[in-house]
CSV table of N, CA and C in Angstrom, one decimal:
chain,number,residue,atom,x,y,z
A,1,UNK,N,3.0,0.4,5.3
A,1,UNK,CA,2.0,-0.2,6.2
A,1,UNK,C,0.7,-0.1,5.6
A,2,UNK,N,-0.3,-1.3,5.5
A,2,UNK,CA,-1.2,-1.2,4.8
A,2,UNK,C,-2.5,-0.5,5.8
A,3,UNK,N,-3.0,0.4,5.3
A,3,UNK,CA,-4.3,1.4,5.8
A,3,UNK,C,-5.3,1.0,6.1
A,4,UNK,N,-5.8,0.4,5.3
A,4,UNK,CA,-7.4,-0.1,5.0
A,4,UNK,C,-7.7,-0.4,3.5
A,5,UNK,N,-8.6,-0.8,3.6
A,5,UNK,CA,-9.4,-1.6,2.5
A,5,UNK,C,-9.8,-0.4,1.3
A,6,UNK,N,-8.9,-0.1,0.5
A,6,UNK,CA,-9.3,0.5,-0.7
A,6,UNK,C,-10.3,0.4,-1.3
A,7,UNK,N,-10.7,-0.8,-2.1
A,7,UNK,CA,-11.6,-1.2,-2.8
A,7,UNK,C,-11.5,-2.5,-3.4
A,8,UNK,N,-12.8,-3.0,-3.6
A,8,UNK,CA,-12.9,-4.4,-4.0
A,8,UNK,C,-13.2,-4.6,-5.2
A,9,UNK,N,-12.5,-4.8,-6.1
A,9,UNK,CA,-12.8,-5.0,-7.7
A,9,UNK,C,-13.3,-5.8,-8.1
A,10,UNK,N,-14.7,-5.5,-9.0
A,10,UNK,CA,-16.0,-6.8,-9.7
A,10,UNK,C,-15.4,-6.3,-11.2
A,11,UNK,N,-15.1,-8.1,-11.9
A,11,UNK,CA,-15.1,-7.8,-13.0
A,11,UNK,C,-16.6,-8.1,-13.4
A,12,UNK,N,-17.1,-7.2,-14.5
A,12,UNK,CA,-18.6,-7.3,-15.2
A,12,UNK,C,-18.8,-7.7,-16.6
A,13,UNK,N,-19.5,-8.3,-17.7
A,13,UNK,CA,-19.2,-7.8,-18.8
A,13,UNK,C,-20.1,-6.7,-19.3
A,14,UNK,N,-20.9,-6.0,-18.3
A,14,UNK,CA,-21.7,-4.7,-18.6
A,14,UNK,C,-21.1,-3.7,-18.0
A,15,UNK,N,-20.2,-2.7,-17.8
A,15,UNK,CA,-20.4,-1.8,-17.2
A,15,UNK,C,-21.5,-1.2,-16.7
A,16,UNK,N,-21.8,-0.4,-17.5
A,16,UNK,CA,-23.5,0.4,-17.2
A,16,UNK,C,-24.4,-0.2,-17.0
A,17,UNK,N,-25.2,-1.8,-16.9
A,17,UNK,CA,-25.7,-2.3,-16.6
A,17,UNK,C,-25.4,-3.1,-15.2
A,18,UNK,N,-24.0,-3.0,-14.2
A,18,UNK,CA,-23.6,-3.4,-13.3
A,18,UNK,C,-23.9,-2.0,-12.2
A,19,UNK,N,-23.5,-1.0,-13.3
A,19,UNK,CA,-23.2,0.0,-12.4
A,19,UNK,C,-24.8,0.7,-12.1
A,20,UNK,N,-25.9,0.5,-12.9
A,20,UNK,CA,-27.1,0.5,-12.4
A,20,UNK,C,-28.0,-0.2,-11.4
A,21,UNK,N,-27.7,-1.6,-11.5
A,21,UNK,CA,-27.7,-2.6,-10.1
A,21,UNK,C,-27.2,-2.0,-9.0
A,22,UNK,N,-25.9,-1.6,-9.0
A,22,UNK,CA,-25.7,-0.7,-7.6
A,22,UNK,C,-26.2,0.7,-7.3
A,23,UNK,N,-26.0,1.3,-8.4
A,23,UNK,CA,-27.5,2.4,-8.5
A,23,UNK,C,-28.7,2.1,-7.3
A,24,UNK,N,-29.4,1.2,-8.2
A,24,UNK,CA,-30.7,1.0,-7.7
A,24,UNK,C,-30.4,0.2,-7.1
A,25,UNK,N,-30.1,-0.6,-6.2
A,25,UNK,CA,-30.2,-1.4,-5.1
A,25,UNK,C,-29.6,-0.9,-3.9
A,26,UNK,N,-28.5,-0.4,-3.8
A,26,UNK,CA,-28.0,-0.3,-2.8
A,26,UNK,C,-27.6,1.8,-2.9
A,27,UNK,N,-27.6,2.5,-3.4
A,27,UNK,CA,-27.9,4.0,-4.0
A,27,UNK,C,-26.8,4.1,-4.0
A,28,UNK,N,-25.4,3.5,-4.1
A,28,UNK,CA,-24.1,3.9,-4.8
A,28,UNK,C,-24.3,4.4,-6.3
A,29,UNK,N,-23.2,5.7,-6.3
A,29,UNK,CA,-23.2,6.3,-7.3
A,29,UNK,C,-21.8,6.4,-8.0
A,30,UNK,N,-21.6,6.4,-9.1
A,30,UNK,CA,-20.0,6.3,-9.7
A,30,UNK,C,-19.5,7.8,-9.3
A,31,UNK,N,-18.2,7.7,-9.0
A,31,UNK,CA,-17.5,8.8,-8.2
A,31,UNK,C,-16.5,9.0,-9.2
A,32,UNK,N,-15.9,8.5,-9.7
A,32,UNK,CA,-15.2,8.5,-11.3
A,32,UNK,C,-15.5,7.0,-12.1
A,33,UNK,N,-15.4,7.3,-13.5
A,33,UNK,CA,-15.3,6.3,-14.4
A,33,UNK,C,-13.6,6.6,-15.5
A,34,UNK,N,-13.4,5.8,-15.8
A,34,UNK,CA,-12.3,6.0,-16.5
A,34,UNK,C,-12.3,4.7,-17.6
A,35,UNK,N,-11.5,5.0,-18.7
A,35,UNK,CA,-11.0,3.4,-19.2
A,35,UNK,C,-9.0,3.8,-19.5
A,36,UNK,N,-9.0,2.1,-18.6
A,36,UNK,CA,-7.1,2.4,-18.6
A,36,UNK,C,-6.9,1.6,-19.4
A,37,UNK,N,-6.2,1.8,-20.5
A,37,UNK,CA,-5.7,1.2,-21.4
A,37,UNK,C,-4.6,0.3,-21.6
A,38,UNK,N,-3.6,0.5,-20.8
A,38,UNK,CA,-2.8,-0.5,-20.3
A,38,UNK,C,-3.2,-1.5,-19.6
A,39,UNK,N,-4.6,-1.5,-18.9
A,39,UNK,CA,-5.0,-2.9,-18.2
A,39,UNK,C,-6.0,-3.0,-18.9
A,40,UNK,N,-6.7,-2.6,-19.9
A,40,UNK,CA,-7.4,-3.3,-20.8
A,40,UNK,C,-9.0,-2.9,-20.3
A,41,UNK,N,-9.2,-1.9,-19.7
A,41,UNK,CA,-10.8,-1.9,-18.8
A,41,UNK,C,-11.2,-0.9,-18.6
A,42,UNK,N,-12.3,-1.2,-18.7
A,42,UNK,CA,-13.4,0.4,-18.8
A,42,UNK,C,-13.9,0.4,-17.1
A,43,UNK,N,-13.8,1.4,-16.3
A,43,UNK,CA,-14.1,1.3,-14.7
A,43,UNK,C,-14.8,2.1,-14.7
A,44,UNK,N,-15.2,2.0,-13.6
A,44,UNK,CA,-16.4,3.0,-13.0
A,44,UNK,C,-16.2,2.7,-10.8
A,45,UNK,N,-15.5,3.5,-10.0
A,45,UNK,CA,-15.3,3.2,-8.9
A,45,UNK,C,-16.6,3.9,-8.3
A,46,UNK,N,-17.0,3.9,-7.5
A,46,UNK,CA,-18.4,3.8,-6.9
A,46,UNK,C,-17.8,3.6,-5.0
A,47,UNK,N,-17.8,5.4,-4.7
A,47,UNK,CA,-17.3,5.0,-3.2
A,47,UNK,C,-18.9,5.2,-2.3
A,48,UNK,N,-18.0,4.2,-0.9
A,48,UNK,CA,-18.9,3.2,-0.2
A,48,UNK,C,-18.8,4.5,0.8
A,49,UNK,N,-17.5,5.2,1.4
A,49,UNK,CA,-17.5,6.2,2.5
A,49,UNK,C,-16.1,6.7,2.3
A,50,UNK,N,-15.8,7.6,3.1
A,50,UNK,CA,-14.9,8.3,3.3
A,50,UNK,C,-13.7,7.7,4.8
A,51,UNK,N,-12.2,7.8,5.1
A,51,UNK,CA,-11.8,7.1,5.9
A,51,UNK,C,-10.7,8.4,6.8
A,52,UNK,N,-10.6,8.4,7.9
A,52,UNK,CA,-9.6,9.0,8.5
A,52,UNK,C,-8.3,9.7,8.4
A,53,UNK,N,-7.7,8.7,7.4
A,53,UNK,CA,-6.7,9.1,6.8
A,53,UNK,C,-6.8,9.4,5.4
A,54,UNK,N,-7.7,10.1,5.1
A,54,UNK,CA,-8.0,10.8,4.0
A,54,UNK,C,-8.4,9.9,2.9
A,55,UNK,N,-8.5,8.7,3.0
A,55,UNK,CA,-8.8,8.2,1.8
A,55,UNK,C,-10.2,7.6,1.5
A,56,UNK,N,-10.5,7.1,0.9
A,56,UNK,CA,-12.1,6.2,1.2
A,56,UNK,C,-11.6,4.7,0.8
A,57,UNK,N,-13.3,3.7,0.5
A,57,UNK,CA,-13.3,2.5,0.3
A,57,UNK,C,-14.2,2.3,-1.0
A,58,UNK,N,-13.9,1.8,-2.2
A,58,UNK,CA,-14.8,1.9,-3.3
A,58,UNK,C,-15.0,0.7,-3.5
A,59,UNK,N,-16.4,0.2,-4.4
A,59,UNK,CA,-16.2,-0.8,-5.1
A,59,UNK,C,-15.8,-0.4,-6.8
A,60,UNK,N,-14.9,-1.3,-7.3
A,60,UNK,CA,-14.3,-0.8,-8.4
A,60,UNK,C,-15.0,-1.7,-9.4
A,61,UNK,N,-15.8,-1.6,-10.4
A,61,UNK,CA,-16.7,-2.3,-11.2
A,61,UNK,C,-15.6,-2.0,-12.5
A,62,UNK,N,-15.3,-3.1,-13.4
A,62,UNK,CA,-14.1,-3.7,-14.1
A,62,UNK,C,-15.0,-4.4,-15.0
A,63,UNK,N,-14.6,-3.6,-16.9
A,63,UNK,CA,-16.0,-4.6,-17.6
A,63,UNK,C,-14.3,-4.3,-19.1
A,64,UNK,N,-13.8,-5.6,-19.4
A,64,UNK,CA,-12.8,-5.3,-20.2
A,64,UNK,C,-13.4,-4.6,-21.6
A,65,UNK,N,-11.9,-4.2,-21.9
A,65,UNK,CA,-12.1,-3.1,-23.1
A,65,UNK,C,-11.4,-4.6,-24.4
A,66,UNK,N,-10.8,-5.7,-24.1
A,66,UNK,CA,-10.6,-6.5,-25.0
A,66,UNK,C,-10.5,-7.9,-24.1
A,67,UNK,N,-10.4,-8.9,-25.0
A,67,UNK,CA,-10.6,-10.4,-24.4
A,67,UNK,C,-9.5,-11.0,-23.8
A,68,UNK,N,-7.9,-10.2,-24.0
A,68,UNK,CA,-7.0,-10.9,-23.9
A,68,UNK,C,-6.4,-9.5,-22.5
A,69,UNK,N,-7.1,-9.1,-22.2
A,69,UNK,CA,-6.9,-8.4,-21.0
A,69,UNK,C,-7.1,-9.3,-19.7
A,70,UNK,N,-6.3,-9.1,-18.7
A,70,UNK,CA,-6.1,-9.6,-17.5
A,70,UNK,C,-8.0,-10.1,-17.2
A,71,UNK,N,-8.5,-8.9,-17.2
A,71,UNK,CA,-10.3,-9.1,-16.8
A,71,UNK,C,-11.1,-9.3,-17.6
A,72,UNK,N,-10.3,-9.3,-19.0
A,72,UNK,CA,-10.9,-10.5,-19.5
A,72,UNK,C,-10.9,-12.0,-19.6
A,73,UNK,N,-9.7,-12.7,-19.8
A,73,UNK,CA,-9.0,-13.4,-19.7
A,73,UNK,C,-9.8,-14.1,-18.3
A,74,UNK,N,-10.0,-13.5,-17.1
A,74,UNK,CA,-10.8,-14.1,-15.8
A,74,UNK,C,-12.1,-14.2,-15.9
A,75,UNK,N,-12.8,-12.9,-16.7
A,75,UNK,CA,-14.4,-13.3,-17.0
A,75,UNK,C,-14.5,-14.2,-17.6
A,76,UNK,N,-13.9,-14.8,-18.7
A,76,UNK,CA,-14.3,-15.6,-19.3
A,76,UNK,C,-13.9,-16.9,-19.1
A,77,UNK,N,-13.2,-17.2,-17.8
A,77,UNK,CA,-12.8,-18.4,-17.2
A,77,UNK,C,-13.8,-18.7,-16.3
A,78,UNK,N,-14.2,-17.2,-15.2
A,78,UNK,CA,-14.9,-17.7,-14.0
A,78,UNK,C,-16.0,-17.0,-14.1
A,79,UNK,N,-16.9,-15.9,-15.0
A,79,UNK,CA,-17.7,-15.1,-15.0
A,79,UNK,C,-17.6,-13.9,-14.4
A,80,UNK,N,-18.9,-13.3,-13.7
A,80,UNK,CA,-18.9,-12.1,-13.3
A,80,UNK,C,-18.9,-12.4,-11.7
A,81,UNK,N,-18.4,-10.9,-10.9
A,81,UNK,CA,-17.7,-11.4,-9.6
A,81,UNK,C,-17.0,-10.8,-9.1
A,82,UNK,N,-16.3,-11.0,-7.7
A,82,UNK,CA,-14.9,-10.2,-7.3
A,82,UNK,C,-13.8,-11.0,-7.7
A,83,UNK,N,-12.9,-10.3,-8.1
A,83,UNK,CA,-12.3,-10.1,-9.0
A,83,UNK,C,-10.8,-10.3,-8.1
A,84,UNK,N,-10.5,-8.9,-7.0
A,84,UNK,CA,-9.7,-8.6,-6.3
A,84,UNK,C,-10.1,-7.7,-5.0
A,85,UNK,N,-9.0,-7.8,-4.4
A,85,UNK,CA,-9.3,-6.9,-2.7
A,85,UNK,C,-8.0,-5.8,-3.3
A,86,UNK,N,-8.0,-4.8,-2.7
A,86,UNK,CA,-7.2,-4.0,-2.9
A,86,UNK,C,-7.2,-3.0,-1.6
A,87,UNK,N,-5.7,-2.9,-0.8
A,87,UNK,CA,-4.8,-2.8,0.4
A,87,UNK,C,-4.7,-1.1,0.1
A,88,UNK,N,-5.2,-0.1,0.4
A,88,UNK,CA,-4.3,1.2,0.7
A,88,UNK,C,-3.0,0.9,1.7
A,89,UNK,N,-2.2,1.9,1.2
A,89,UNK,CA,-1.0,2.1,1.7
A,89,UNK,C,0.1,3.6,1.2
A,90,UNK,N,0.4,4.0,2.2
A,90,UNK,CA,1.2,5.3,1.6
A,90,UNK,C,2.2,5.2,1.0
A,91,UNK,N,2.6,3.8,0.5
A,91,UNK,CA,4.0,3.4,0.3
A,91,UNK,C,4.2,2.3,-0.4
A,92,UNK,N,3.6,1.9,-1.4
A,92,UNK,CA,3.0,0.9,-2.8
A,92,UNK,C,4.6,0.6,-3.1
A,93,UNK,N,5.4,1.4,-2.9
A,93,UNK,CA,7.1,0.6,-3.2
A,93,UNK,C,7.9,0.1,-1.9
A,94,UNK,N,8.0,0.4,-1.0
A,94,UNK,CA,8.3,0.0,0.2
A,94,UNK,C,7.2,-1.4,0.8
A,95,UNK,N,6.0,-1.5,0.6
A,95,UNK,CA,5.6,-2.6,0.9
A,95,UNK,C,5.2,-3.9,0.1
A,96,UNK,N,5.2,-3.5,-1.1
A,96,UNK,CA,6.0,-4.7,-2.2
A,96,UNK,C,7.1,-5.2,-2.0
A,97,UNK,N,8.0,-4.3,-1.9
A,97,UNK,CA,9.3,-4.8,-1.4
A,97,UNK,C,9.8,-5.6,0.0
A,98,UNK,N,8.7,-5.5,0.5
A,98,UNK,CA,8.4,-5.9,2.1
A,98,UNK,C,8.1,-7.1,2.2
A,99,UNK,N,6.5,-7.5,1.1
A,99,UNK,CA,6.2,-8.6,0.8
A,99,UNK,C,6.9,-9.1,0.2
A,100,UNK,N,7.5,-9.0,-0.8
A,100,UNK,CA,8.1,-9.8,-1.9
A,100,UNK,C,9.6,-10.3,-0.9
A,101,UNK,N,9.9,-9.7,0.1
A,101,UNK,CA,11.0,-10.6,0.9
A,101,UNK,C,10.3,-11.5,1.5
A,102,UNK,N,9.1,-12.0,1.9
A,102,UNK,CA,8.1,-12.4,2.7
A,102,UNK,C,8.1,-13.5,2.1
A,103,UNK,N,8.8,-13.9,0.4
A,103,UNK,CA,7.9,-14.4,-0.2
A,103,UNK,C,6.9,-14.6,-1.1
A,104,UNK,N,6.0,-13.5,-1.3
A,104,UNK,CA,4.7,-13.5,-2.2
A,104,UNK,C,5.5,-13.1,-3.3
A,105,UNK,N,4.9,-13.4,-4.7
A,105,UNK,CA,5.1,-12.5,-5.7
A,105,UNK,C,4.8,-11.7,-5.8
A,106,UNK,N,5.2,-10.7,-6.6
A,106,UNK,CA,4.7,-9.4,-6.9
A,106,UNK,C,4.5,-9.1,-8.2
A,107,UNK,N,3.2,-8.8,-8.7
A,107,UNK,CA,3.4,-9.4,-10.2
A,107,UNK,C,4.0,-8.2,-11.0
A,108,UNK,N,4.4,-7.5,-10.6
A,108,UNK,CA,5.4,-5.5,-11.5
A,108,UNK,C,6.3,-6.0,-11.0
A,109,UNK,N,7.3,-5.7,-11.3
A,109,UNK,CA,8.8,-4.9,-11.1
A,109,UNK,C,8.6,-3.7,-10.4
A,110,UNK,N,7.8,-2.5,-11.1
A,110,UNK,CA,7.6,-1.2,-10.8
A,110,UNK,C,6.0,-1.1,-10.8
A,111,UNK,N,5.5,-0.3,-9.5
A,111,UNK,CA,4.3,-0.2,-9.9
A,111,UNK,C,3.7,0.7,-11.6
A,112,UNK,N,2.9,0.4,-11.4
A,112,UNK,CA,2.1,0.8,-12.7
A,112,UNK,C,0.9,2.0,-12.2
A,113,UNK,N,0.2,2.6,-13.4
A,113,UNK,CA,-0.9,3.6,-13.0
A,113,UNK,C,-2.1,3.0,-13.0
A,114,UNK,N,-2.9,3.6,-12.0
A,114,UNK,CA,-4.0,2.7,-11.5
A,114,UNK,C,-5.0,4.0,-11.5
A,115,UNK,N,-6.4,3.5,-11.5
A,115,UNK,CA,-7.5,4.7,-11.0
A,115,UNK,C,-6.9,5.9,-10.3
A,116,UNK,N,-7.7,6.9,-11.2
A,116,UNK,CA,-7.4,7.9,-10.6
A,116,UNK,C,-6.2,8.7,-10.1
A,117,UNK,N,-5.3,7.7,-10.5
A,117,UNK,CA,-3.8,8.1,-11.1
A,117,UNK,C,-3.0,7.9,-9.9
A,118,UNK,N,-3.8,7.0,-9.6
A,118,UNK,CA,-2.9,5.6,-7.8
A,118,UNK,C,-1.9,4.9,-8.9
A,119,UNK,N,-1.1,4.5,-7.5
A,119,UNK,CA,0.0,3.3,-8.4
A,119,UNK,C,-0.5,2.6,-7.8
A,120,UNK,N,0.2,1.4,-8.1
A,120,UNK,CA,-0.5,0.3,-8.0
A,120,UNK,C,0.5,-1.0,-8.4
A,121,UNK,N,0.4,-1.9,-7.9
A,121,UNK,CA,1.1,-3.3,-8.4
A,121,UNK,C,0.0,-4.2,-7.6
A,122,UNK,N,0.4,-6.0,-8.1
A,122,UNK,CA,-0.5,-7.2,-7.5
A,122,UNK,C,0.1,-8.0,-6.6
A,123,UNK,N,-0.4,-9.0,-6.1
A,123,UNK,CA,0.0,-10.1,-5.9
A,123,UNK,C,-0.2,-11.3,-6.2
A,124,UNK,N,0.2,-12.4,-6.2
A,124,UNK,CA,0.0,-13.1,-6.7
A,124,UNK,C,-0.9,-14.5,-6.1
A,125,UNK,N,-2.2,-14.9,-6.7
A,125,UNK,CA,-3.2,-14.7,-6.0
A,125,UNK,C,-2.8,-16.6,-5.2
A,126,UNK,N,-1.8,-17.3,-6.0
A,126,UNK,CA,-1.3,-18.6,-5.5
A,126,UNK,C,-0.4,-18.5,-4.3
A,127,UNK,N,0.4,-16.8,-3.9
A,127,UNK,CA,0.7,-16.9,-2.6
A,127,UNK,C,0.1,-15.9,-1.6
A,128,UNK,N,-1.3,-15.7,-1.9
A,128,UNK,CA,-2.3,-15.1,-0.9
A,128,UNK,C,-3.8,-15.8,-0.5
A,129,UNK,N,-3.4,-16.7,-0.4
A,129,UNK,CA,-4.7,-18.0,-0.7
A,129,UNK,C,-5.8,-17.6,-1.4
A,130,UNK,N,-5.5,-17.9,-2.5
A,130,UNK,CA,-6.2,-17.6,-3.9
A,130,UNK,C,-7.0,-16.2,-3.8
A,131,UNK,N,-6.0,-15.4,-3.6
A,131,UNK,CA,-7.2,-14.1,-3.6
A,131,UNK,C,-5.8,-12.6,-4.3
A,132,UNK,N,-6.6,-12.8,-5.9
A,132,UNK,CA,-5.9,-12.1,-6.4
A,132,UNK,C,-5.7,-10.4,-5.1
A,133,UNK,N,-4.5,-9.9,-4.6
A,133,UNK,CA,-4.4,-9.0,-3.7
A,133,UNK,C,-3.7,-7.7,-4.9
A,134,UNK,N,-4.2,-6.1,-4.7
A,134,UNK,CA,-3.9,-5.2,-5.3
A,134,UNK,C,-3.5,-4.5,-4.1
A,135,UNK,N,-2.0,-3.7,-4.2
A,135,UNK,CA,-1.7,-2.9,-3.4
A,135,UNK,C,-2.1,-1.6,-4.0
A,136,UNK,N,-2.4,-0.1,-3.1
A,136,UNK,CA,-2.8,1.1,-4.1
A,136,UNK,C,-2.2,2.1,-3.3
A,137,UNK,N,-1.2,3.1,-3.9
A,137,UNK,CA,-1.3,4.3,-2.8
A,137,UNK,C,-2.1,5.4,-3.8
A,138,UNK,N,-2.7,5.8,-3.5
A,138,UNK,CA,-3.9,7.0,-3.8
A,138,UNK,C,-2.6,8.7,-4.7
A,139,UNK,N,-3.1,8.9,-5.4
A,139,UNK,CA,-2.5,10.2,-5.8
A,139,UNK,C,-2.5,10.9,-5.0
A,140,UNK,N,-1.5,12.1,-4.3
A,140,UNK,CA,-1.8,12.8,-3.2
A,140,UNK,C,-2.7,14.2,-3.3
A,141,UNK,N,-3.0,14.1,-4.4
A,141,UNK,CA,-4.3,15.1,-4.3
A,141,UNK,C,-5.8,14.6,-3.7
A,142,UNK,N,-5.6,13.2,-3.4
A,142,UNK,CA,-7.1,12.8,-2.8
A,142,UNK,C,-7.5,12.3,-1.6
């Protein structure tokens, strides 16, 4: 069952120059940064608040680590921007498997490691009316 709104992923081609815009404009501060190597990108999540069920809502700022990366590959088709919405859920394999009878693609087989060491898998953004969707369950340390 999906929770709430995890976080909404901006691809950038600055990191630190994106992540100072929210700095200074709106006084979000990076809460971790990381670079995953399997998806090709240097992050910086930046949370908005904290949520009931333990988890919060970040924005995830996404600046690729190469060109032929997923966020790369979109920045340089559509620019800088959101990217993706991303669904908390305690159960990132049970509700793939939920959707994916529904219908949607699901672009893993098996979820993969995500920030902060969430799994994570996608959907596919032609059967969610064009809106690349990220499923996340949170590592249970957080």
């Amino acid at each position: 069952m999906l929770t709430r709104i995890d976080h909404i992923g901006i691809a950038c081609f600055d990191l630190d120059k994106t992540v100072e815009f929210y700095r200074a404009t709106y006084g979000f501060e990076v809460f971790h940064s990381e670079v995953n190597e399997e998806q090709g990108v240097r992050e910086a999540m930046l949370r908005i608040n904290g949520t009931s069920d333990g988890g919060a809502s970040y924005l995830q700022l996404l600046e690729p680590t190469r060109e032929d990366s997923a966020v790369g590959k979109w920045l340089a088709k559509n620019g800088e921007g959101v990217h993706h919405i991303a669904f908390g859920t305690e159960d990132v394999d049970g509700d793939a498997a939920d959707i994916r009878e529904k219908g949607v693609r699901v672009l893993y087989d098996e979820p993969r490691t995500g920030s902060m060491g969430s799994r994570i898998t996608f959907l596919h953004p032609k059967d969610c009316h064009g809106v690349l969707t990220e499923l996340v369950t949170s590592r249970a340390d957080d």
